[in-house]
Structures are given as C-alpha cells and as structure tokens.
CSV table of C-alpha atoms in Angstrom, one decimal:
chain,number,residue,atom,x,y,z
A,1,MET,CA,-6.3,40.5,-15.1
A,2,ARG,CA,-4.0,37.2,-14.1
A,3,SER,CA,-3.6,34.6,-17.0
A,4,PHE,CA,-4.0,31.3,-15.7
A,5,PRO,CA,-2.7,28.2,-17.0
A,6,PRO,CA,-5.2,25.5,-18.0
A,7,PHE,CA,-5.4,23.6,-14.9
A,8,ASP,CA,-6.5,20.4,-16.5
A,9,GLY,CA,-3.4,20.7,-18.3
A,10,LEU,CA,-1.4,20.9,-15.4
A,11,ILE,CA,-2.9,17.4,-14.1
A,12,ALA,CA,-2.5,16.0,-17.2
A,13,PHE,CA,1.2,17.0,-17.3
A,14,GLU,CA,2.1,15.9,-13.8
A,15,ALA,CA,0.8,12.7,-14.6
A,16,ALA,CA,2.3,11.8,-17.9
A,17,LEU,CA,5.7,12.8,-16.4
A,18,ARG,CA,5.3,10.8,-13.7
A,19,HIS,CA,4.5,7.7,-15.6
A,20,ALA,CA,6.5,8.6,-18.4
A,21,SER,CA,3.4,7.4,-20.4
A,22,VAL,CA,0.6,9.3,-22.0
A,23,THR,CA,-1.4,5.7,-21.8
A,24,ARG,CA,-0.8,5.2,-18.4
A,25,ALA,CA,-1.5,8.9,-17.2
A,26,SER,CA,-4.8,8.4,-19.0
A,27,ALA,CA,-5.7,5.7,-17.3
A,28,GLU,CA,-5.3,6.9,-13.7
A,29,LEU,CA,-7.2,9.9,-14.9
A,30,GLY,CA,-10.1,8.0,-16.1
A,31,LEU,CA,-9.8,9.8,-19.7
A,32,THR,CA,-9.0,8.9,-23.2
A,33,GLN,CA,-5.3,9.0,-24.6
A,34,SER,CA,-6.6,11.8,-27.0
A,35,ALA,CA,-8.0,14.1,-24.4
A,36,VAL,CA,-5.2,13.7,-22.2
A,37,SER,CA,-2.9,15.0,-25.5
A,38,HIS,CA,-5.3,17.6,-26.0
A,39,ARG,CA,-4.6,18.8,-22.6
A,40,LEU,CA,-0.9,18.9,-22.8
A,41,ARG,CA,-1.1,20.6,-26.2
A,42,LYS,CA,-3.3,23.6,-24.8
A,43,LEU,CA,-0.8,24.0,-21.9
A,44,GLU,CA,2.1,23.8,-24.2
A,45,ASP,CA,0.4,26.3,-26.2
A,46,PHE,CA,-0.2,28.6,-22.9
A,47,VAL,CA,3.6,28.5,-22.2
A,48,GLY,CA,4.3,28.8,-25.6
A,49,THR,CA,7.1,26.1,-25.8
A,50,PRO,CA,7.3,22.2,-25.9
A,51,LEU,CA,7.4,20.5,-22.0
A,52,LEU,CA,7.6,16.9,-23.1
A,53,VAL,CA,9.7,14.9,-25.2
A,54,ARG,CA,9.2,11.2,-26.4
A,55,GLN,CA,12.3,9.2,-25.8
A,56,PRO,CA,12.8,5.4,-26.3
A,57,SER,CA,12.2,4.7,-22.9
A,58,GLY,CA,9.3,7.0,-22.6
A,59,LEU,CA,8.3,10.7,-22.0
A,60,CYS,CA,10.7,13.1,-20.8
A,61,ALA,CA,10.6,16.8,-19.4
A,62,THR,CA,12.5,19.4,-21.7
A,63,PRO,CA,14.2,22.2,-20.0
A,64,ALA,CA,10.7,24.2,-19.7
A,65,GLY,CA,8.9,21.0,-18.5
A,66,ILE,CA,11.4,20.0,-16.0
A,67,ALA,CA,11.2,23.9,-14.7
A,68,LEU,CA,7.3,23.3,-14.6
A,69,SER,CA,7.7,20.4,-12.7
A,70,ASN,CA,9.7,21.7,-9.8
A,71,GLU,CA,7.3,24.2,-9.3
A,72,LEU,CA,4.2,22.1,-9.9
A,73,ALA,CA,5.2,19.4,-7.3
A,74,GLY,CA,4.9,22.0,-4.7
A,75,LEU,CA,1.8,23.5,-5.8
A,76,LEU,CA,0.2,20.5,-6.2
A,77,ASP,CA,0.9,19.4,-2.5
A,78,ARG,CA,-0.2,22.5,-1.4
A,79,MET,CA,-3.9,22.2,-3.3
A,80,ALA,CA,-3.9,18.8,-1.7
A,81,ASP,CA,-3.6,20.5,1.4
A,82,PHE,CA,-7.0,22.7,1.0
A,83,ARG,CA,-9.3,20.3,2.1
A,84,ALA,CA,-7.5,19.9,5.1
A,85,LEU,CA,-7.1,23.2,5.8
A,86,CYS,CA,-10.9,23.4,5.8
A,87,ARG,CA,-11.4,20.2,8.0
A,88,ALA,CA,-9.0,21.5,10.2
A,89,ALA,CA,-10.7,24.9,10.8
A,90,ALA,CA,-14.1,22.9,11.1
A,91,PRO,CA,-13.8,19.5,11.7
A,92,PRO,CA,-16.7,17.0,10.8
A,93,PRO,CA,-18.0,14.8,13.2
A,94,ALA,CA,-16.0,11.5,12.5
A,95,LEU,CA,-12.3,11.4,11.9
A,96,LYS,CA,-11.9,9.6,8.1
A,97,VAL,CA,-9.4,7.0,8.5
A,98,GLY,CA,-8.1,4.9,5.1
A,99,VAL,CA,-6.7,1.8,5.2
A,100,GLY,CA,-6.1,-1.4,2.7
A,101,ALA,CA,-8.8,-3.5,2.5
A,102,ALA,CA,-6.5,-6.4,3.7
A,103,LEU,CA,-5.4,-4.7,6.9
A,104,ALA,CA,-8.7,-3.4,7.9
A,105,ASP,CA,-9.8,-7.0,7.6
A,106,TYR,CA,-7.4,-8.7,9.0
A,107,TRP,CA,-6.1,-6.8,11.5
A,108,LEU,CA,-7.8,-3.2,12.5
A,109,VAL,CA,-11.4,-4.0,12.4
A,110,ARG,CA,-10.9,-6.6,15.7
A,111,ARG,CA,-9.1,-3.7,17.5
A,112,LEU,CA,-11.1,-0.5,16.5
A,113,PRO,CA,-13.8,-1.5,19.8
A,114,ASP,CA,-10.5,-0.6,22.2
A,115,PHE,CA,-10.1,2.5,20.2
A,116,ALA,CA,-14.0,3.5,20.3
A,117,GLN,CA,-13.8,2.4,24.3
A,118,ALA,CA,-10.6,4.3,24.9
A,119,HIS,CA,-11.8,7.6,23.0
A,120,PRO,CA,-15.8,7.7,22.8
A,121,GLY,CA,-16.2,11.2,21.9
A,122,ILE,CA,-14.2,10.4,18.4
A,123,PRO,CA,-16.3,8.5,15.8
A,124,VAL,CA,-14.3,6.8,13.2
A,125,GLU,CA,-15.3,6.8,9.6
A,126,LEU,CA,-13.1,3.4,8.1
A,127,ALA,CA,-12.7,4.4,3.9
A,128,VAL,CA,-11.3,1.0,2.8
A,129,ARG,CA,-9.3,0.9,-0.5
A,130,GLU,CA,-6.2,0.0,-2.0
A,131,PRO,CA,-3.0,0.8,-0.2
A,132,ASP,CA,-1.6,3.0,-3.2
A,133,ALA,CA,-4.9,5.0,-3.6
A,134,HIS,CA,-5.1,6.0,0.3
A,135,ALA,CA,-1.3,7.5,-0.6
A,136,ARG,CA,-2.6,9.9,-3.6
A,137,SER,CA,-6.1,10.6,-1.4
A,138,THR,CA,-6.6,13.9,-0.4
A,139,ASP,CA,-10.0,13.5,1.8
A,140,LEU,CA,-8.3,11.5,4.7
A,141,ASP,CA,-7.6,12.9,8.2
A,142,VAL,CA,-5.4,9.7,8.6
A,143,ALA,CA,-4.5,7.2,6.2
A,144,VAL,CA,-2.3,4.0,6.8
A,145,VAL,CA,-0.3,3.3,3.4
A,146,TRP,CA,1.6,0.8,2.1
A,147,GLN,CA,4.9,2.2,1.1
A,148,PRO,CA,8.2,1.2,0.0
A,149,ALA,CA,10.8,1.1,3.4
A,150,ALA,CA,13.7,2.6,2.0
A,151,GLY,CA,14.5,5.9,3.2
A,152,LEU,CA,11.2,5.9,5.0
A,153,ARG,CA,11.7,8.4,8.3
A,154,PRO,CA,9.5,9.9,10.8
A,155,THR,CA,8.6,13.0,10.2
A,156,SER,CA,5.9,15.6,11.4
A,157,THR,CA,3.3,14.3,9.0
A,158,GLN,CA,4.1,10.2,9.3
A,159,ARG,CA,5.4,7.5,11.3
A,160,LEU,CA,6.4,4.0,11.0
A,161,LEU,CA,3.5,1.8,12.1
A,162,VAL,CA,5.3,-1.7,11.5
A,163,ARG,CA,8.1,-3.1,9.2
A,164,GLU,CA,6.4,-6.4,8.5
A,165,HIS,CA,8.1,-9.7,7.8
A,166,VAL,CA,6.9,-12.4,5.0
A,167,TYR,CA,6.4,-16.5,5.3
A,168,PRO,CA,4.9,-18.9,4.6
A,169,VAL,CA,1.3,-20.3,6.5
A,170,CYS,CA,-1.4,-22.7,5.5
A,171,HIS,CA,-4.5,-24.2,7.2
A,172,PRO,CA,-3.5,-26.5,10.1
A,173,ARG,CA,-5.2,-29.7,8.5
A,174,LEU,CA,-2.2,-29.6,5.7
A,175,LEU,CA,0.2,-29.9,8.0
A,176,PRO,CA,0.1,-32.8,10.3
A,177,GLY,CA,1.3,-32.1,13.8
A,178,GLN,CA,1.0,-28.3,12.8
A,179,GLN,CA,4.6,-27.8,13.6
A,180,PRO,CA,7.2,-25.9,11.2
A,181,LEU,CA,8.6,-28.4,8.5
A,182,THR,CA,12.1,-29.4,10.0
A,183,ASP,CA,12.4,-31.4,6.5
A,184,VAL,CA,12.0,-28.4,4.1
A,185,THR,CA,11.9,-30.7,1.0
A,186,ARG,CA,8.0,-31.4,2.2
A,187,LEU,CA,7.2,-28.1,0.9
A,188,LYS,CA,7.5,-29.6,-3.1
A,189,SER,CA,4.9,-31.8,-2.0
A,190,LEU,CA,2.2,-29.2,-0.7
A,191,PRO,CA,-0.3,-26.9,-2.7
A,192,LEU,CA,0.8,-23.2,-3.6
A,193,LEU,CA,-1.4,-20.2,-3.4
A,194,HIS,CA,0.2,-17.6,-5.7
A,195,LYS,CA,-0.7,-13.6,-5.4
A,196,GLY,CA,-0.4,-11.2,-8.1
A,197,ARG,CA,0.0,-11.3,-12.2
A,198,ILE,CA,2.5,-13.4,-13.9
A,199,GLY,CA,5.5,-11.0,-13.9
A,200,GLU,CA,5.0,-8.7,-11.6
A,201,ASP,CA,7.5,-7.8,-9.8
A,202,ARG,CA,6.4,-7.4,-6.0
A,203,GLY,CA,9.6,-8.0,-4.5
A,204,VAL,CA,11.2,-11.3,-3.8
A,205,GLU,CA,9.5,-12.0,-0.6
A,206,TRP,CA,6.5,-12.8,-2.7
A,207,SER,CA,7.9,-15.2,-5.1
A,208,TRP,CA,7.6,-18.8,-4.6
A,209,THR,CA,10.6,-19.2,-7.3
A,210,SER,CA,12.6,-17.3,-4.9
A,211,TRP,CA,11.5,-19.3,-2.1
A,212,PHE,CA,12.6,-22.2,-3.5
A,213,GLU,CA,15.8,-20.9,-4.4
A,214,ARG,CA,16.3,-20.7,-0.7
A,215,LEU,CA,15.5,-23.2,0.1
A,216,GLY,CA,17.6,-25.5,-2.3
A,217,LEU,CA,14.4,-27.0,-4.0
A,218,GLY,CA,14.6,-26.3,-7.5
A,219,ARG,CA,11.7,-24.5,-9.3
A,220,PRO,CA,8.3,-24.8,-7.9
A,221,PRO,CA,5.4,-26.0,-10.0
A,222,PRO,CA,3.7,-23.9,-11.9
A,223,ALA,CA,0.6,-21.9,-10.7
A,224,GLU,CA,-2.8,-23.3,-11.6
A,225,ILE,CA,-4.6,-20.8,-9.8
A,226,ARG,CA,-3.1,-16.9,-8.8
A,227,PHE,CA,-4.9,-14.4,-6.4
A,228,ALA,CA,-5.2,-10.5,-7.4
A,229,THR,CA,-4.8,-9.4,-3.8
A,230,ILE,CA,-3.3,-10.6,-0.5
A,231,ALA,CA,-6.7,-10.5,1.1
A,232,THR,CA,-8.2,-13.1,-1.1
A,233,ALA,CA,-4.9,-15.3,-1.5
A,234,ILE,CA,-5.2,-15.1,2.8
A,235,ALA,CA,-8.9,-16.5,2.4
A,236,ALA,CA,-8.2,-19.5,0.4
A,237,ALA,CA,-5.4,-20.4,2.8
A,238,LEU,CA,-8.1,-20.2,5.6
A,239,ALA,CA,-9.9,-22.3,3.6
A,240,GLY,CA,-7.8,-25.0,3.4
A,241,ASN,CA,-6.8,-24.5,-0.2
A,242,GLY,CA,-2.9,-23.9,0.2
A,243,ILE,CA,0.4,-22.3,1.5
A,244,VAL,CA,0.3,-18.7,1.1
A,245,LEU,CA,3.2,-16.4,1.4
A,246,ALA,CA,1.3,-13.9,4.0
A,247,ARG,CA,2.5,-10.5,5.9
A,248,SER,CA,3.0,-11.0,9.3
A,249,LEU,CA,0.3,-8.1,10.3
A,250,LEU,CA,-2.1,-9.4,8.2
A,251,VAL,CA,-2.1,-13.0,9.7
A,252,GLN,CA,-1.3,-12.2,13.5
A,253,ASP,CA,-4.7,-13.1,14.9
A,254,ALA,CA,-5.1,-16.1,12.7
A,255,LEU,CA,-1.9,-17.7,13.9
A,256,LYS,CA,-2.8,-16.8,17.5
A,257,ASP,CA,-6.0,-18.3,17.1
A,258,GLY,CA,-4.8,-21.7,15.2
A,259,ARG,CA,-6.8,-20.7,12.4
A,260,LEU,CA,-3.6,-20.9,10.5
A,261,VAL,CA,0.2,-22.1,11.5
A,262,ARG,CA,3.5,-21.4,10.2
A,263,VAL,CA,4.9,-23.9,7.7
A,264,LEU,CA,8.8,-22.9,8.0
A,265,PRO,CA,10.6,-22.1,11.3
A,266,GLN,CA,11.0,-18.4,11.8
A,267,SER,CA,14.4,-18.0,10.9
A,268,TRP,CA,13.1,-18.5,7.0
A,269,ASP,CA,10.9,-15.2,7.8
A,270,LEU,CA,11.8,-12.5,4.9
A,271,PRO,CA,11.7,-8.8,5.5
A,272,SER,CA,9.1,-7.2,3.6
A,273,SER,CA,10.6,-4.4,1.3
A,274,LYS,CA,7.4,-2.2,2.3
A,275,ALA,CA,6.3,-1.0,5.4
A,276,GLN,CA,2.9,0.2,6.9
A,277,ILE,CA,3.2,4.4,7.6
A,278,VAL,CA,0.6,5.9,9.3
A,279,ARG,CA,0.2,9.5,7.4
A,280,TRP,CA,-1.9,12.4,8.0
A,281,PRO,CA,-2.1,16.2,6.4
A,282,ALA,CA,0.3,18.8,7.9
A,283,ALA,CA,-2.9,21.0,8.3
A,284,MET,CA,-4.1,17.9,10.7
A,285,ALA,CA,-1.4,17.8,12.6
A,286,LYS,CA,-2.8,19.7,15.6
A,287,ASP,CA,-6.2,18.0,15.2
A,288,PRO,CA,-6.8,16.3,18.9
A,289,ARG,CA,-8.6,13.7,17.1
A,290,VAL,CA,-5.5,12.9,14.6
A,291,LYS,CA,-3.3,13.1,17.7
A,292,ALA,CA,-5.7,10.5,19.9
A,293,PHE,CA,-6.1,7.9,16.8
A,294,VAL,CA,-2.0,8.2,15.7
A,295,GLY,CA,-0.9,7.5,19.5
A,296,TRP,CA,-3.2,4.4,19.5
A,297,ILE,CA,-2.7,2.9,16.6
A,298,LEU,CA,1.0,3.1,17.0
A,299,GLN,CA,0.6,1.2,20.7
A,300,ILE,CA,-1.3,-1.3,19.5
A,301,PRO,CA,1.0,-4.8,20.2
A,302,LYS,CA,2.3,-6.7,17.1
A,303,ILE,CA,4.3,-9.6,17.1
A,304,PRO,CA,7.9,-9.4,17.1
A,305,SER,CA,9.5,-10.2,13.9
A,306,ALA,CA,12.5,-12.5,13.6
C-alpha cells in the first residue's frame, strides 16, 4: 500500500513558507497557530526531518523543505485544476465569473447586459469578492484579478485587461467651474479622502503624501477618516465628501456622466503599480463560453490613459 503524507500538513507547510510566518498562515487557513504547528509537526514526522527553521526575518525552508516546496507548487496547481477538469467535461449551465467588488459595482454590471444580448445562451453567475481572493480561488471559470503589473505577459491562461492610471476626482460641486485646477495650490484647501490603513504600502500612486510632494505642496493634512476599500472611498466622493485618488476604470462612467470631475490635468496621472488581468484555468481554455466571455470583456472600450 502507498504511504501518503498528511495533506493538511502539506497545506499548512505551503502557507507557512509563503507567509514566512505561522501566525499569518493560521489567519489565512482559519486555524489556530497551535493547529498549524501541529500539522507541520505531523508532516515533519512523516518525512523524518525538519522542513522549516525560524530566522530573524521569519520562517525559512531547510534543504529538505526547499526540495518539498519545489515539488509541492506544481502538485497544488494541478490539484487546483481538478474542479476545472470536471467542469470542462460536464459544464454547468452558468459561467462563473469572479470579479472584485469595486470593478463589479462601478464598471462591469453596467456592461453585462451587452454580453447577455450578444450571447443569449451563456448565463453568467457573478462572484463578487476581493481581488486577491480571486487569485487563489479554484471555483471560477473566469476571474478578473488585480495583480502587480511588473512582469505580466499574455499566456494561454491570462490576458491583460487594462493597465489603469490613478488620479484625483471629486463631486462637481467641490470644484467651481468643474475644470481641472490650473493652480495646484488650491488642492490644499479641499477635503481629501484617504484609502487604506496608516502605513500600509499600496504604491506611491495611492499616497496623498506622494502626490503633495510631486505637486510641491509640502505635506497633506492628517486624515480624519480612512476607507478600507476603494469602493467606499469612491462612494464618499460621489456623495461630495472630498477628493479621492481613483483608478481610471472605476471612475470612467462617473466622469462621462458628470457625477465626478477631474481635479488635476491629465498630465499628472500616475500609472497604477497593478493591472487588471483576465485569467482562467487551463482546463477551461477550450470552453466556448470562456472564449466568448474573455473575447467580449477584452473588446470593451476603455478610456485612453495619459
């Protein structure tokens, strides 16, 4: 009989090594730290040697751990495709598409009726989650994920949807004349909306401190209110609460409709450090529904960036 390693130990090992931390691995897996540690010990007992060692920088793999990690990455990828293989063999009625909440609310839902009209035989089930959750999900036929743009290239399982730009926008009533500021010093007197936690590094394009430095305005006033997501920050801007640093795709319709206006000339736009990527499992690559949806979403017009 074959002797199999403890599968829960393999999952715990992969998460702990990826995060370099049992604490962060336990948070991702929804387990206690002691439960993750127990699973790691079971795996080490099975292989008969330590797999992880604690360093000042966090957990690191031993030589045995490195060997296991090299094999495990491909194994988990293949196991993640099991569902896609079954769906490809017996496709369910609806195409399950994953997309981030902000992109769904501010861009995609307005355009889905066009897909339904063009492809009446392909019902779509929209799964709205945080973009990083889609990157790890195994229950989707197509996913739009927001990923670091550096090094991205088209492959047999992904295409670039758009590389967005970031720039400040606000409700028209906050900007007399509804035209971009020619005197950027006026920005200092307008209310600013902040996204993300204090000290959280999401790229210079999201930092009001970086923008004020670029504009030669010194330091921005301290944030009185912060928003955890770009969706709520844009909602606050639509309500007239202040100026938000927004991604071009998310405010494309609001700018066209006049619900938001640009605060600065387009020449000040910053490229986002992340890009919107359309991705699908390799097993679904020949599915005509996947081909139809990917072809359709890639052809949707996007506002040209600076």
